[in-house]
C-alpha positions as YAML, in Angstrom:
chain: A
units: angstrom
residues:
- id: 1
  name: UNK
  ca: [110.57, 101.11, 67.94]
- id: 2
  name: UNK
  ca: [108.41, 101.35, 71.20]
- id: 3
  name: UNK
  ca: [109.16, 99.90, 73.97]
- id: 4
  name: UNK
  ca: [106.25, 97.55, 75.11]
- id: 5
  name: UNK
  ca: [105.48, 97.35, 78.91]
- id: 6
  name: UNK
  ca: [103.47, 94.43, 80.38]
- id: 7
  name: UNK
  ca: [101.44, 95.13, 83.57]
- id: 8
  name: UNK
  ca: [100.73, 92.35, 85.92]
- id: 9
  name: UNK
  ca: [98.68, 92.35, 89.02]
- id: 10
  name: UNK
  ca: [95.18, 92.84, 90.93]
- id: 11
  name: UNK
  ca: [92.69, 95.24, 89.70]
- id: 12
  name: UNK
  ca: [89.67, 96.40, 91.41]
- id: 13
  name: UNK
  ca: [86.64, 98.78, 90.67]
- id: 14
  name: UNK
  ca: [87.73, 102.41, 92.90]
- id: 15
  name: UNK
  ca: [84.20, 103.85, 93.86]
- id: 16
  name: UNK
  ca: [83.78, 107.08, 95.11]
- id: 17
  name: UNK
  ca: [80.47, 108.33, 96.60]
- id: 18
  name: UNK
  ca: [80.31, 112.28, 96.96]
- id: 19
  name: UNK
  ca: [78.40, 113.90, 99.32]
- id: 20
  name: UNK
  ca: [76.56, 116.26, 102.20]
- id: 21
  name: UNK
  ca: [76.58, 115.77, 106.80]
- id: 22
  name: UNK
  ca: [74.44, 118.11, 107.96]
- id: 23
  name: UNK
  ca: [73.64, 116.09, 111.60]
- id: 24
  name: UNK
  ca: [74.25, 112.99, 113.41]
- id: 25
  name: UNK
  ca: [72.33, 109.81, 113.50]
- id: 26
  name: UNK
  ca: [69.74, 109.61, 116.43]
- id: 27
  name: UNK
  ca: [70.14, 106.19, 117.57]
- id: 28
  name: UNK
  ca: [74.09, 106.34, 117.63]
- id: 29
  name: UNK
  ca: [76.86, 108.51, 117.38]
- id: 30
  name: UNK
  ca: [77.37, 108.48, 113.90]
- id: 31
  name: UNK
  ca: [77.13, 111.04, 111.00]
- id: 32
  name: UNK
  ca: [74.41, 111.02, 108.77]
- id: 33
  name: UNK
  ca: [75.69, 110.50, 104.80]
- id: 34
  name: UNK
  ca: [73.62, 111.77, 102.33]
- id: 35
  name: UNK
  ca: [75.20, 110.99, 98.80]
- id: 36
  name: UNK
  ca: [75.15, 113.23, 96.18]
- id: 37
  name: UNK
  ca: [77.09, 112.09, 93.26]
- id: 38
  name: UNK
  ca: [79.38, 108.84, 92.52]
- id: 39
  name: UNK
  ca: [82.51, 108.14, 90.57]
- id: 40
  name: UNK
  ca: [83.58, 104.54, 89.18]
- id: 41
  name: UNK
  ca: [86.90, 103.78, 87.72]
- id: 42
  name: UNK
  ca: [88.89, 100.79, 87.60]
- id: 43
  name: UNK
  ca: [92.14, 101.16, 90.26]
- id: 44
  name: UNK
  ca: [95.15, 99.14, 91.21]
- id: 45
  name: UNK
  ca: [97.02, 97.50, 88.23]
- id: 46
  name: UNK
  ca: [94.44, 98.72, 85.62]
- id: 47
  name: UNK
  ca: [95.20, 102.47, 87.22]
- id: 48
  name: UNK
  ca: [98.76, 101.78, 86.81]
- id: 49
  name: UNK
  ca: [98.15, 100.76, 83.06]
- id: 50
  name: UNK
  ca: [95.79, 103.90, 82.84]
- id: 51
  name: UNK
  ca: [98.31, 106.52, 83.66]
- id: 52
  name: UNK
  ca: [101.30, 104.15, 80.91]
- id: 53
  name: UNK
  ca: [98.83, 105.04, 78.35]
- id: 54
  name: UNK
  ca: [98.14, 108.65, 79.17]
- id: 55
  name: UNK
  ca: [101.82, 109.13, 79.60]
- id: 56
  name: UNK
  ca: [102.20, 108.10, 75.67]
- id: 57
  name: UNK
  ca: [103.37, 104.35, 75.85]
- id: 58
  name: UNK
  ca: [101.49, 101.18, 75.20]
- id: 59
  name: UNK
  ca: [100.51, 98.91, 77.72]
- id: 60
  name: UNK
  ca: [99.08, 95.24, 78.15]
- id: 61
  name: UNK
  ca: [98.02, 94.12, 81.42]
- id: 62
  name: UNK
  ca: [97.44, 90.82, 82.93]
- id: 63
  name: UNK
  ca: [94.91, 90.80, 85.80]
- id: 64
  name: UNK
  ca: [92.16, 89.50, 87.46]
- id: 65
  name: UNK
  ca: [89.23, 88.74, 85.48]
- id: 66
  name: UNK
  ca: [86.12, 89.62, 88.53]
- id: 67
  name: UNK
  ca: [88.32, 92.87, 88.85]
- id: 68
  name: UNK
  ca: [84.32, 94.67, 88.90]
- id: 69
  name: UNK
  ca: [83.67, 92.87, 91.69]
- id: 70
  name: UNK
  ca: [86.31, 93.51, 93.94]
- id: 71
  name: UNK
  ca: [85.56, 97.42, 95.27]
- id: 72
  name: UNK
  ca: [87.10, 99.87, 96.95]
- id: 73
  name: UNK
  ca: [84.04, 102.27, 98.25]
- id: 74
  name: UNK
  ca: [84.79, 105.29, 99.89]
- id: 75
  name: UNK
  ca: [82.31, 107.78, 100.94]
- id: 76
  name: UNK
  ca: [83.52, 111.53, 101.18]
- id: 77
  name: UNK
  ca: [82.34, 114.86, 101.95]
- id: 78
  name: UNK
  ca: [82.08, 116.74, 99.22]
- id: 79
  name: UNK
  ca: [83.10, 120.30, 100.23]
- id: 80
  name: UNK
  ca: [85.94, 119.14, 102.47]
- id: 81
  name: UNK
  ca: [86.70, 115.87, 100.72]
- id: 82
  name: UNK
  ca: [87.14, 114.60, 103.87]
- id: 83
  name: UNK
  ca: [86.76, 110.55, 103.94]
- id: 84
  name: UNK
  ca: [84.45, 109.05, 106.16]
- id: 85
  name: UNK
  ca: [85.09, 105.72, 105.72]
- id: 86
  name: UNK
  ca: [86.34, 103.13, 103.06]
- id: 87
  name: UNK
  ca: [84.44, 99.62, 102.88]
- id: 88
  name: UNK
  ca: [86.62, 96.91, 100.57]
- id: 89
  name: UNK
  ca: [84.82, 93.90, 99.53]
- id: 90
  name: UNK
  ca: [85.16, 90.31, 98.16]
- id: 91
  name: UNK
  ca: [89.07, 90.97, 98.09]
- id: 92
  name: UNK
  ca: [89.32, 87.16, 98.93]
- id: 93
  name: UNK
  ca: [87.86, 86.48, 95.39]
- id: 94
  name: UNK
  ca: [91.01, 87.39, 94.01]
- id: 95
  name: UNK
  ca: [92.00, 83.91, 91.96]
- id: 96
  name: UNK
  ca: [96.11, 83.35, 91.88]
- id: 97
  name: UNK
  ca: [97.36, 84.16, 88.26]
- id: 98
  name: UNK
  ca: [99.93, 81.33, 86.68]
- id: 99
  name: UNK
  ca: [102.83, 83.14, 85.81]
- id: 100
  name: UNK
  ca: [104.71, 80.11, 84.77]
- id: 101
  name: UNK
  ca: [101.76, 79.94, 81.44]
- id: 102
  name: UNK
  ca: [103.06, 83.30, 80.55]
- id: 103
  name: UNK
  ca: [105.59, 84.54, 77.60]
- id: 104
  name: UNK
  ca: [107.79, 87.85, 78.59]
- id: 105
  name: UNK
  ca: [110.40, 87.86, 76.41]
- id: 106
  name: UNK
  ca: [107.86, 89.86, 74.29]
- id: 107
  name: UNK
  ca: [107.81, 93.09, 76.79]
- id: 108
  name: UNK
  ca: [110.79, 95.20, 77.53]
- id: 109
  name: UNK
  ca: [109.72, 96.28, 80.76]
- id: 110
  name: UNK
  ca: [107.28, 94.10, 83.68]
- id: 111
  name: UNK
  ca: [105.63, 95.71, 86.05]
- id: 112
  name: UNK
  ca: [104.40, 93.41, 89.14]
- id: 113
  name: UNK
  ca: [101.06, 95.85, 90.13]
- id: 114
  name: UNK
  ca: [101.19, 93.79, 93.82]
- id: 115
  name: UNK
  ca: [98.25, 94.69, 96.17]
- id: 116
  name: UNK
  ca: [99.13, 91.42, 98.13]
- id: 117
  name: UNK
  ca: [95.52, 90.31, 97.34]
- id: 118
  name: UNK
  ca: [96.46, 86.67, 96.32]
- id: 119
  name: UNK
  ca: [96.94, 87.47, 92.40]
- id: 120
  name: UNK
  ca: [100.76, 86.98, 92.94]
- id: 121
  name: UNK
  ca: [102.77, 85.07, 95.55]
- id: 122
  name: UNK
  ca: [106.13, 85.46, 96.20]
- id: 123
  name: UNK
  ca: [107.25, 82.70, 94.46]
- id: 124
  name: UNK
  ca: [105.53, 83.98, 91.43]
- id: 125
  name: UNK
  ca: [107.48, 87.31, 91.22]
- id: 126
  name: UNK
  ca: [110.74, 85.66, 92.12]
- id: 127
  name: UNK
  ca: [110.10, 83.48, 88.90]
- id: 128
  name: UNK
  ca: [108.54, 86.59, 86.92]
- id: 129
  name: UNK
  ca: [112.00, 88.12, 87.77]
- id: 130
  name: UNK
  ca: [114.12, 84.53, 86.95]
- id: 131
  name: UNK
  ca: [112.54, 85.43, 83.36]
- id: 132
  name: UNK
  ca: [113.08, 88.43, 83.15]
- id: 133
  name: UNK
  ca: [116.09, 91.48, 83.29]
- id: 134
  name: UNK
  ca: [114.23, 94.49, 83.69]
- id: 135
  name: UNK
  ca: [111.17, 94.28, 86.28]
- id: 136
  name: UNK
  ca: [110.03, 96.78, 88.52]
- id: 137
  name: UNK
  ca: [108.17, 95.94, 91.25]
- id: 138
  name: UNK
  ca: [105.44, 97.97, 93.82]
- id: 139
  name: UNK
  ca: [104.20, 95.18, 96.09]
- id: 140
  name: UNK
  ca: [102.72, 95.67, 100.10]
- id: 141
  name: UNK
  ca: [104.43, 92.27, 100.96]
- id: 142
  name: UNK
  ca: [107.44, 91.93, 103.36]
- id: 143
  name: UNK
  ca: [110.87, 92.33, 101.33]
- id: 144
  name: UNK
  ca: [112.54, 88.94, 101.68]
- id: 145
  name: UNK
  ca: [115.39, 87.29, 99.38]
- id: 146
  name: UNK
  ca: [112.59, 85.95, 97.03]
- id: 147
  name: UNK
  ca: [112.77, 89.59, 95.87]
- id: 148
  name: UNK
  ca: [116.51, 89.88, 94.58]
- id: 149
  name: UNK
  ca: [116.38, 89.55, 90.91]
- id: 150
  name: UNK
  ca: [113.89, 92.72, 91.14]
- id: 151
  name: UNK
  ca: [115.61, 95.04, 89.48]
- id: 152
  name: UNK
  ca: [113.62, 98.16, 91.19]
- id: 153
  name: UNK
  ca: [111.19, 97.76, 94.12]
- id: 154
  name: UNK
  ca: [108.76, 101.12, 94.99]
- id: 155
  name: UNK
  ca: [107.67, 100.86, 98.21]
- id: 156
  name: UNK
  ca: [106.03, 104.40, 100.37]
- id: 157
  name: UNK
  ca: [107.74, 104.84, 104.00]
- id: 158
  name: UNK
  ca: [104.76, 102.53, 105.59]
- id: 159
  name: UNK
  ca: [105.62, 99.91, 103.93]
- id: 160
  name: UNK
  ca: [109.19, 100.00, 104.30]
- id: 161
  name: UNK
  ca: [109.16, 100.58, 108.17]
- id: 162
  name: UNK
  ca: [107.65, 97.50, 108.42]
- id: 163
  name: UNK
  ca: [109.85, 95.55, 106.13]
- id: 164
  name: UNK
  ca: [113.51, 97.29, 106.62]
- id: 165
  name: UNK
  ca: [114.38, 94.41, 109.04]
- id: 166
  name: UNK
  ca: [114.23, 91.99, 106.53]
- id: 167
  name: UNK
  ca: [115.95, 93.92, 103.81]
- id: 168
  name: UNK
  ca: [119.53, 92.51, 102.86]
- id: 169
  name: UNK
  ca: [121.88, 95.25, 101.71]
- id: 170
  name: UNK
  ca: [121.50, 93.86, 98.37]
- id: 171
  name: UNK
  ca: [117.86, 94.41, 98.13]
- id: 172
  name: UNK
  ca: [118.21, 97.73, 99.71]
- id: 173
  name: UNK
  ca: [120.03, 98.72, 96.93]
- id: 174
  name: UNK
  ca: [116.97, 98.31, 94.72]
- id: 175
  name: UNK
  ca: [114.73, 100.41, 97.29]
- id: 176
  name: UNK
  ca: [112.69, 103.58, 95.79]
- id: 177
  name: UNK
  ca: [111.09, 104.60, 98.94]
- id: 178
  name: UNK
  ca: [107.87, 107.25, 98.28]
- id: 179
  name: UNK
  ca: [107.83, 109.33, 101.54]
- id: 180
  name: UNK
  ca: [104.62, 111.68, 100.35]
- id: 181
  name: UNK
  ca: [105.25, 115.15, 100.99]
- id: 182
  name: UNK
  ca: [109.05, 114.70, 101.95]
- id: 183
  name: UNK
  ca: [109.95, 113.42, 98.35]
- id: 184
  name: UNK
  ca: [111.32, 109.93, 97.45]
- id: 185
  name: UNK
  ca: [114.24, 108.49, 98.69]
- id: 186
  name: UNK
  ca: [117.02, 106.30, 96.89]
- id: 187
  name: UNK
  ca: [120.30, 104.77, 97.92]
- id: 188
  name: UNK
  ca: [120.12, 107.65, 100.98]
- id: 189
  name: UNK
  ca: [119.68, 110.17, 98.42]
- id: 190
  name: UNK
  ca: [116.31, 112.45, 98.89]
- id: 191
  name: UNK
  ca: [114.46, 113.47, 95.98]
- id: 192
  name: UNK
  ca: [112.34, 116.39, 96.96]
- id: 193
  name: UNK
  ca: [109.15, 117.22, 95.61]
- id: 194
  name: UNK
  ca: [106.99, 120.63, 95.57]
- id: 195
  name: UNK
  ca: [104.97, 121.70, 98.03]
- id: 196
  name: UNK
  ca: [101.06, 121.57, 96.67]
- id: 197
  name: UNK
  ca: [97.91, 121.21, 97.92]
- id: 198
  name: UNK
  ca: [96.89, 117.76, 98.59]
- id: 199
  name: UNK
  ca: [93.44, 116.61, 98.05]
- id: 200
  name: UNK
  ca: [93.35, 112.97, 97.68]
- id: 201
  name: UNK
  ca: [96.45, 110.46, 97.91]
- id: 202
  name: UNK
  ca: [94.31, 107.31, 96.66]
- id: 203
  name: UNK
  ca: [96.29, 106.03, 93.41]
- id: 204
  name: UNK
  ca: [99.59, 108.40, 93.47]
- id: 205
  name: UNK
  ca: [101.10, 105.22, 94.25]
- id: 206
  name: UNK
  ca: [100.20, 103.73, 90.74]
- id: 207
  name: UNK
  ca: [101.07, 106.74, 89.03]
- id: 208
  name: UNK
  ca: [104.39, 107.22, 90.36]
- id: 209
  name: UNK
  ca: [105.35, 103.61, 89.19]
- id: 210
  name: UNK
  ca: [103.74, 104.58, 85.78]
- id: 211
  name: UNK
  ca: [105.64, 107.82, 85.25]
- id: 212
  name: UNK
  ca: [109.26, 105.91, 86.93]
- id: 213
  name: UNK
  ca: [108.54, 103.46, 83.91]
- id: 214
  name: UNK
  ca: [107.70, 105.69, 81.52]
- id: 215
  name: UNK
  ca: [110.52, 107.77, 82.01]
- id: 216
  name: UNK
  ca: [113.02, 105.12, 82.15]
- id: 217
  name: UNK
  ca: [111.83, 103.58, 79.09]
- id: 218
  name: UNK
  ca: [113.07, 106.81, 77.42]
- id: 219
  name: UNK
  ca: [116.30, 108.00, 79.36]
- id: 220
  name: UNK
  ca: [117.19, 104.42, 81.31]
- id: 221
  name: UNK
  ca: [118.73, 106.85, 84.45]
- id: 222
  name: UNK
  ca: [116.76, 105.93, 86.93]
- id: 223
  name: UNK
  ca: [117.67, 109.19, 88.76]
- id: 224
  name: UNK
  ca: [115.64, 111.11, 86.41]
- id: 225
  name: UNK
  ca: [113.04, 108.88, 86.13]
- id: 226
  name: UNK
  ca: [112.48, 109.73, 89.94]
- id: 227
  name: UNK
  ca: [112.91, 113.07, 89.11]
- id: 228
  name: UNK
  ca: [109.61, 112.58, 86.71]
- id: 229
  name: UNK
  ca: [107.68, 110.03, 88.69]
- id: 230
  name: UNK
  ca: [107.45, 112.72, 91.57]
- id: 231
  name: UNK
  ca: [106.10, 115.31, 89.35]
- id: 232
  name: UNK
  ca: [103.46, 112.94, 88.01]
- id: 233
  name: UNK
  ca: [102.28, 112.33, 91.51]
- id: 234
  name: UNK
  ca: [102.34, 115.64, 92.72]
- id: 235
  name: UNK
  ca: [99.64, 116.18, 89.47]
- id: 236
  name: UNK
  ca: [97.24, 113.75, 90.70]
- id: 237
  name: UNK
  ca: [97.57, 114.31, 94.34]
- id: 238
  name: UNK
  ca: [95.79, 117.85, 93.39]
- id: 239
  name: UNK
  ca: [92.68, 116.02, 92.22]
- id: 240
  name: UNK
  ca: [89.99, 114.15, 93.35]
- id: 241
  name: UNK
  ca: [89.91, 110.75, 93.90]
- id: 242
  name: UNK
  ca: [91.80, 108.34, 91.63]
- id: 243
  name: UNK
  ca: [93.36, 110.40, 88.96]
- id: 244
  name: UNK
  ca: [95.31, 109.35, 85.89]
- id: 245
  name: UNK
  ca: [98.17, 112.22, 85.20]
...
């Protein structure tokens, strides 16, 4: 029988707008864009639940319902795929979900999608976790003990610098620390990754999670399900904006 994840967290529309700098602007310092082409794809949690389903597993997600109007623009140069700039709007539109209306025991597997946008507070995922044996969590909040029925928390190396000082041994424990280029680290164990070209980082966070999941659903060692998550990254980090493996 399949296992049946359940995806939980803020979504948002991940626009990407393609195009040409040939001079700068002549009342300012400033490059002139000219776009060219444009790419729209829903990111965050739905990305997450994107890359479940491509991986082979079904997936339900619970989410914001405006998730279209909550964007992440970036503007890039097409031939370098350098990024200009990124412009995020209406992110405080972002309604709080109410987790304690929700049924889990239906899903073997949570997955708390947190972009610390206001969908989920901590209090919410401590109570997710009170219902819950087996949920992984990728959150931008500051680790606290609200956090200790987690049973795996993904932050990247950021993240974690800014939290470690709040992290009990006990949480640390839980820690699956993405550290881009250098690998993943767990329990001061390093789990290397290839070297590739890199073209775009933007949602390698979501499909590591997917692929740890994924991967874990089949062989429960969550060694190997590092192992896996890494190579699903490294896939996506060789494409274009946000990819799904």
């Amino acid at each position: 029988m399949e296992s049946r994840v359940l995806v939980i967290g803020e979504t948002c529309m991940d626009i990407f707008y393609y195009g040409n700098c040939d001079r700068l602007c002549p009342e300012a310092p400033a490059p002139v864009f000219n776009p060219l082409d444009c790419t729209k794809s829903p990111g965050m949690a739905m990305n997450v639940q994107k890359n479940i389903k491509a991986l082979g597993h079904s997936c339900d997600i619970i989410t914001n319902p405006n998730w279209e109007e909550i964007t992440k623009t970036r503007y890039i140069h097409k031939n370098t795929n350098q990024m200009f700039i990124r412009v995020d709007q209406n992110d405080d539109k972002v309604e709080r979900c109410d987790v304690r209306s929700l049924r889990f025991s239906h899903y073997d597997i949570i997955i708390v999608s947190d972009y610390c946008k206001g969908f989920v507070a901590e209090k919410d995922i401590a109570y997710i976790a009170s219902q819950h044996p087996c949920v992984f969590l990728d959150t931008k909040k500051t680790l606290g003990h609200w956090c200790k029925d987690i049973k795996y928390i993904k932050i990247n190396g950021c993240e974690y610098e800014r939290t470690k000082y709040n992290v009990s041994p006990e949480i640390k424990e839980k820690l699956i620390i993405t550290l881009g280029p250098a690998g993943c680290l767990y329990q001061d164990k390093t789990f290397p990754v290839k070297s590739v070209e890199i073209k775009d980082v933007s949602g390698a966070g979501d499909t590591f999670i997917a692929g740890l999941v994924v991967k874990y659903i089949e062989s429960r060692n969550i060694e190997t399900s590092i192992n896996f998550a890494n190579e699903c990254a490294t896939i996506v980090v060789q494409k274009r904006g946000v990819s799904v493996v």
